[in-house]
Amino acid sequence: MSLNNTDRRIRRTKQMIRDALTELMEDVGFDAITVRDLTEKADINRGTFYLHYKDKFDLLEQCEREVLDELAQVQGHVEGLQLENFYEHFNRGEPLPFIVKLFEYLKENGAFMRVILGPKGDPLFQVKLKEMLAEHLLKHMVKKARIEMAVPFDYFKAYVISAHLGVIQEWLFSGMKESPKEIAMTAFKLTFLGPRRAAGLISDEQNEKTSP
């Protein structure tokens, strides 16, 4: 068997195991899952499972790391952008391509992301995801800012990253009714306009003024 065929077979097997993990986590939660459950659901033998993973914890860790690494690659596209690019896309009513790619990836992996970010998922994954978003997104955006920040960076980071994660979770949990481009534009507007303008509590003309 050729190397390519072997690689495809390994990827297919690991995908079957991840799909089994996703379904079982949604049904019974991670703590209740056994390796036997996983092999029966994936229709493989235990030997095949242990060729790739030490145990169910190693499986979960590898799945999470794979997602974070792939999302980091998507977010890496922000590094080459200038502040003008953000304004140009916003004024045209178009989300930045890397935000669209982020939501496209989330949709392609929707079943796993919905479970891992849900009540039966891994709370530590949310922490890792926030750290990744902060590292690959916010820091590059803030570096391009031309005026002094109005609030300390750590609080700004916590607010924006938590807000974006909330948008992601709401989209996943509500069935991803909007297209990746539509939800990317919603996230882009929330970031650019801020909650007051996005909620219609302040007009464009009032944007530069401080509310009483």
Short mmCIF file of C-alpha atoms in Angstrom, two decimals:
data_model
loop_
_atom_site.label_atom_id
_atom_site.label_comp_id
_atom_site.label_asym_id
_atom_site.label_seq_id
_atom_site.Cartn_x
_atom_site.Cartn_y
_atom_site.Cartn_z
CA MET A 1 0.00 0.00 0.00
CA SER A 2 1.36 3.43 -0.93
CA LEU A 3 2.21 6.07 1.66
CA ASN A 4 -0.61 8.28 0.44
CA ASN A 5 -3.14 5.48 0.81
CA THR A 6 -1.82 4.73 4.29
CA ASP A 7 -2.09 8.39 5.29
CA ARG A 8 -5.65 8.55 3.96
CA ARG A 9 -6.56 5.42 5.88
CA ILE A 10 -5.10 6.85 9.10
CA ARG A 11 -6.93 10.16 8.63
CA ARG A 12 -10.18 8.31 7.94
CA THR A 13 -9.76 6.13 11.03
CA LYS A 14 -8.96 9.08 13.27
CA GLN A 15 -11.94 10.98 11.88
CA MET A 16 -14.19 8.01 12.67
CA ILE A 17 -12.87 7.97 16.23
CA ARG A 18 -13.38 11.72 16.61
CA ASP A 19 -16.92 11.42 15.26
CA ALA A 20 -17.56 8.68 17.80
CA LEU A 21 -16.17 10.86 20.58
CA THR A 22 -18.39 13.75 19.49
CA GLU A 23 -21.57 11.66 19.47
CA LEU A 24 -20.82 10.04 22.81
CA MET A 25 -19.95 13.32 24.50
CA GLU A 26 -23.24 14.76 23.30
CA ASP A 27 -25.12 11.71 24.59
CA VAL A 28 -23.50 10.92 27.94
CA GLY A 29 -20.69 13.41 28.55
CA PHE A 30 -16.94 12.78 28.46
CA ASP A 31 -16.59 11.36 31.99
CA ALA A 32 -18.94 8.45 31.26
CA ILE A 33 -17.21 7.40 28.03
CA THR A 34 -15.02 4.30 27.91
CA VAL A 35 -12.58 3.15 25.24
CA ARG A 36 -14.95 0.26 24.57
CA ASP A 37 -17.75 2.76 23.87
CA LEU A 38 -15.51 4.59 21.41
CA THR A 39 -14.39 1.48 19.54
CA GLU A 40 -17.92 0.13 19.27
CA LYS A 41 -19.28 3.46 18.05
CA ALA A 42 -16.44 3.86 15.52
CA ASP A 43 -16.67 0.16 14.54
CA ILE A 44 -12.96 -0.49 15.08
CA ASN A 45 -11.06 -2.83 17.39
CA ARG A 46 -9.24 -1.72 20.54
CA GLY A 47 -5.86 -2.37 18.95
CA THR A 48 -6.60 0.17 16.25
CA PHE A 49 -7.59 2.74 18.86
CA TYR A 50 -4.38 2.24 20.83
CA LEU A 51 -2.29 2.61 17.69
CA HIS A 52 -3.28 6.28 17.70
CA TYR A 53 -4.17 7.20 21.30
CA LYS A 54 -3.04 6.25 24.79
CA ASP A 55 -6.51 6.60 26.27
CA LYS A 56 -9.64 8.74 25.97
CA PHE A 57 -7.86 11.70 27.56
CA ASP A 58 -5.12 11.59 24.94
CA LEU A 59 -7.81 11.40 22.26
CA LEU A 60 -9.56 14.51 23.58
CA GLU A 61 -6.29 16.40 23.92
CA GLN A 62 -5.19 15.54 20.39
CA CYS A 63 -8.58 16.53 18.94
CA GLU A 64 -8.48 19.86 20.75
CA ARG A 65 -4.88 20.55 19.75
CA GLU A 66 -5.66 19.81 16.11
CA VAL A 67 -8.56 22.29 16.15
CA LEU A 68 -6.51 25.00 17.86
CA ASP A 69 -3.58 24.55 15.46
CA GLU A 70 -5.86 24.79 12.43
CA LEU A 71 -7.66 27.84 13.83
CA ALA A 72 -4.29 29.47 14.53
CA GLN A 73 -3.37 29.02 10.87
CA VAL A 74 -6.59 30.77 9.85
CA GLN A 75 -6.02 33.62 12.31
CA GLY A 76 -2.44 33.99 11.11
CA HIS A 77 -3.74 35.84 8.04
CA VAL A 78 -4.44 38.92 10.18
CA GLU A 79 -0.72 39.65 10.56
CA GLY A 80 -0.36 41.10 7.07
CA LEU A 81 -3.38 43.37 7.32
CA GLN A 82 -3.12 47.11 7.83
CA LEU A 83 -5.62 49.23 9.73
CA GLU A 84 -6.83 50.64 6.41
CA ASN A 85 -7.86 47.14 5.34
CA PHE A 86 -10.22 46.90 8.29
CA TYR A 87 -11.87 50.23 7.41
CA GLU A 88 -12.05 49.45 3.69
CA HIS A 89 -13.87 46.17 4.24
CA PHE A 90 -16.19 47.65 6.82
CA ASN A 91 -17.13 50.60 4.59
CA ARG A 92 -17.89 48.17 1.75
CA GLY A 93 -20.07 46.11 4.06
CA GLU A 94 -17.81 43.09 3.72
CA PRO A 95 -16.23 41.06 6.52
CA LEU A 96 -12.50 40.47 6.46
CA PRO A 97 -11.68 37.21 4.63
CA PHE A 98 -9.92 35.65 7.60
CA ILE A 99 -13.05 36.09 9.75
CA VAL A 100 -15.09 34.34 7.08
CA LYS A 101 -12.52 31.53 6.96
CA LEU A 102 -12.75 31.22 10.74
CA PHE A 103 -16.50 30.65 10.60
CA GLU A 104 -16.16 28.35 7.58
CA TYR A 105 -13.82 26.18 9.62
CA LEU A 106 -16.19 26.24 12.59
CA LYS A 107 -19.06 25.16 10.33
CA GLU A 108 -17.05 22.33 8.75
CA ASN A 109 -16.31 21.09 12.27
CA GLY A 110 -19.66 22.17 13.67
CA ALA A 111 -20.61 18.93 15.43
CA PHE A 112 -17.37 18.72 17.40
CA MET A 113 -17.23 22.47 18.13
CA ARG A 114 -20.83 22.53 19.34
CA VAL A 115 -20.16 19.69 21.78
CA ILE A 116 -16.74 20.80 22.99
CA LEU A 117 -18.01 24.35 23.66
CA GLY A 118 -21.29 23.15 25.15
CA PRO A 119 -22.33 22.10 28.67
CA LYS A 120 -21.00 18.55 28.16
CA GLY A 121 -17.74 19.76 26.65
CA ASP A 122 -14.35 20.66 28.09
CA PRO A 123 -14.27 23.97 30.02
CA LEU A 124 -10.49 24.09 29.63
CA PHE A 125 -10.88 24.15 25.86
CA GLN A 126 -12.68 27.48 26.13
CA VAL A 127 -9.69 28.87 28.03
CA LYS A 128 -7.30 27.57 25.35
CA LEU A 129 -9.48 28.96 22.57
CA LYS A 130 -9.60 32.39 24.21
CA GLU A 131 -5.82 32.39 24.59
CA MET A 132 -5.38 31.46 20.93
CA LEU A 133 -7.77 34.19 19.74
CA ALA A 134 -6.04 36.76 21.93
CA GLU A 135 -2.60 35.76 20.70
CA HIS A 136 -3.36 35.61 16.99
CA LEU A 137 -6.05 38.26 16.66
CA LEU A 138 -6.19 40.96 19.30
CA LYS A 139 -2.50 41.60 19.76
CA HIS A 140 -2.01 42.27 16.05
CA MET A 141 -5.06 44.53 15.92
CA VAL A 142 -4.00 46.57 18.95
CA LYS A 143 -0.49 46.98 17.56
CA LYS A 144 -2.02 48.81 14.60
CA ALA A 145 -3.99 51.24 16.78
CA ARG A 146 -2.99 54.87 16.38
CA ILE A 147 -4.26 56.32 19.65
CA GLU A 148 -3.90 55.38 23.29
CA MET A 149 -6.36 52.79 24.56
CA ALA A 150 -9.20 54.12 26.71
CA VAL A 151 -9.13 51.08 29.02
CA PRO A 152 -6.38 48.71 30.20
CA PHE A 153 -5.51 46.12 27.56
CA ASP A 154 -6.18 43.08 29.77
CA TYR A 155 -9.79 44.16 30.39
CA PHE A 156 -10.26 45.05 26.73
CA LYS A 157 -8.94 41.61 25.78
CA ALA A 158 -11.21 39.81 28.23
CA TYR A 159 -14.27 41.74 27.01
CA VAL A 160 -13.69 41.34 23.27
CA ILE A 161 -12.59 37.69 23.34
CA SER A 162 -15.49 36.66 25.60
CA ALA A 163 -17.90 38.54 23.33
CA HIS A 164 -16.56 36.79 20.23
CA LEU A 165 -16.74 33.41 21.92
CA GLY A 166 -20.33 34.17 22.86
CA VAL A 167 -21.17 34.93 19.22
CA ILE A 168 -19.51 31.68 18.13
CA GLN A 169 -21.40 29.63 20.72
CA GLU A 170 -24.76 31.25 19.94
CA TRP A 171 -24.26 30.57 16.23
CA LEU A 172 -23.26 26.95 16.83
CA PHE A 173 -26.00 26.22 19.35
CA SER A 174 -28.74 27.85 17.26
CA GLY A 175 -28.01 25.62 14.28
CA MET A 176 -25.71 27.89 12.23
CA LYS A 177 -28.66 29.41 10.36
CA GLU A 178 -26.56 32.28 9.02
CA SER A 179 -23.86 31.59 6.46
CA PRO A 180 -20.22 31.96 7.56
CA LYS A 181 -20.05 35.25 5.66
CA GLU A 182 -23.20 36.60 7.34
CA ILE A 183 -22.13 35.70 10.87
CA ALA A 184 -18.62 36.99 10.14
CA MET A 185 -20.16 40.35 9.24
CA THR A 186 -22.17 40.34 12.46
CA ALA A 187 -19.00 39.75 14.50
CA PHE A 188 -17.18 42.41 12.45
CA LYS A 189 -19.93 44.95 13.12
CA LEU A 190 -19.97 44.22 16.84
CA THR A 191 -16.21 44.76 16.97
CA PHE A 192 -16.19 47.92 14.86
CA LEU A 193 -19.37 49.59 16.08
CA GLY A 194 -19.33 48.51 19.71
CA PRO A 195 -22.45 47.40 21.60
CA ARG A 196 -24.13 50.84 21.78
CA ARG A 197 -24.14 51.48 18.04
CA ALA A 198 -24.81 47.83 17.20
CA ALA A 199 -27.88 47.89 19.48
CA GLY A 200 -29.14 51.17 17.98
CA LEU A 201 -28.67 53.09 21.23
CA ILE A 202 -26.50 55.70 19.56
CA SER A 203 -26.48 57.08 16.00
CA ASP A 204 -23.48 57.63 13.77
CA GLU A 205 -23.73 61.37 14.44
CA GLN A 206 -23.60 60.79 18.18
CA ASN A 207 -20.75 58.33 18.00
CA GLU A 208 -18.08 60.85 18.87
CA LYS A 209 -20.06 62.26 21.79
CA THR A 210 -20.33 60.93 25.29
CA SER A 211 -23.81 59.92 26.39
CA PRO A 212 -25.18 61.52 29.58
#
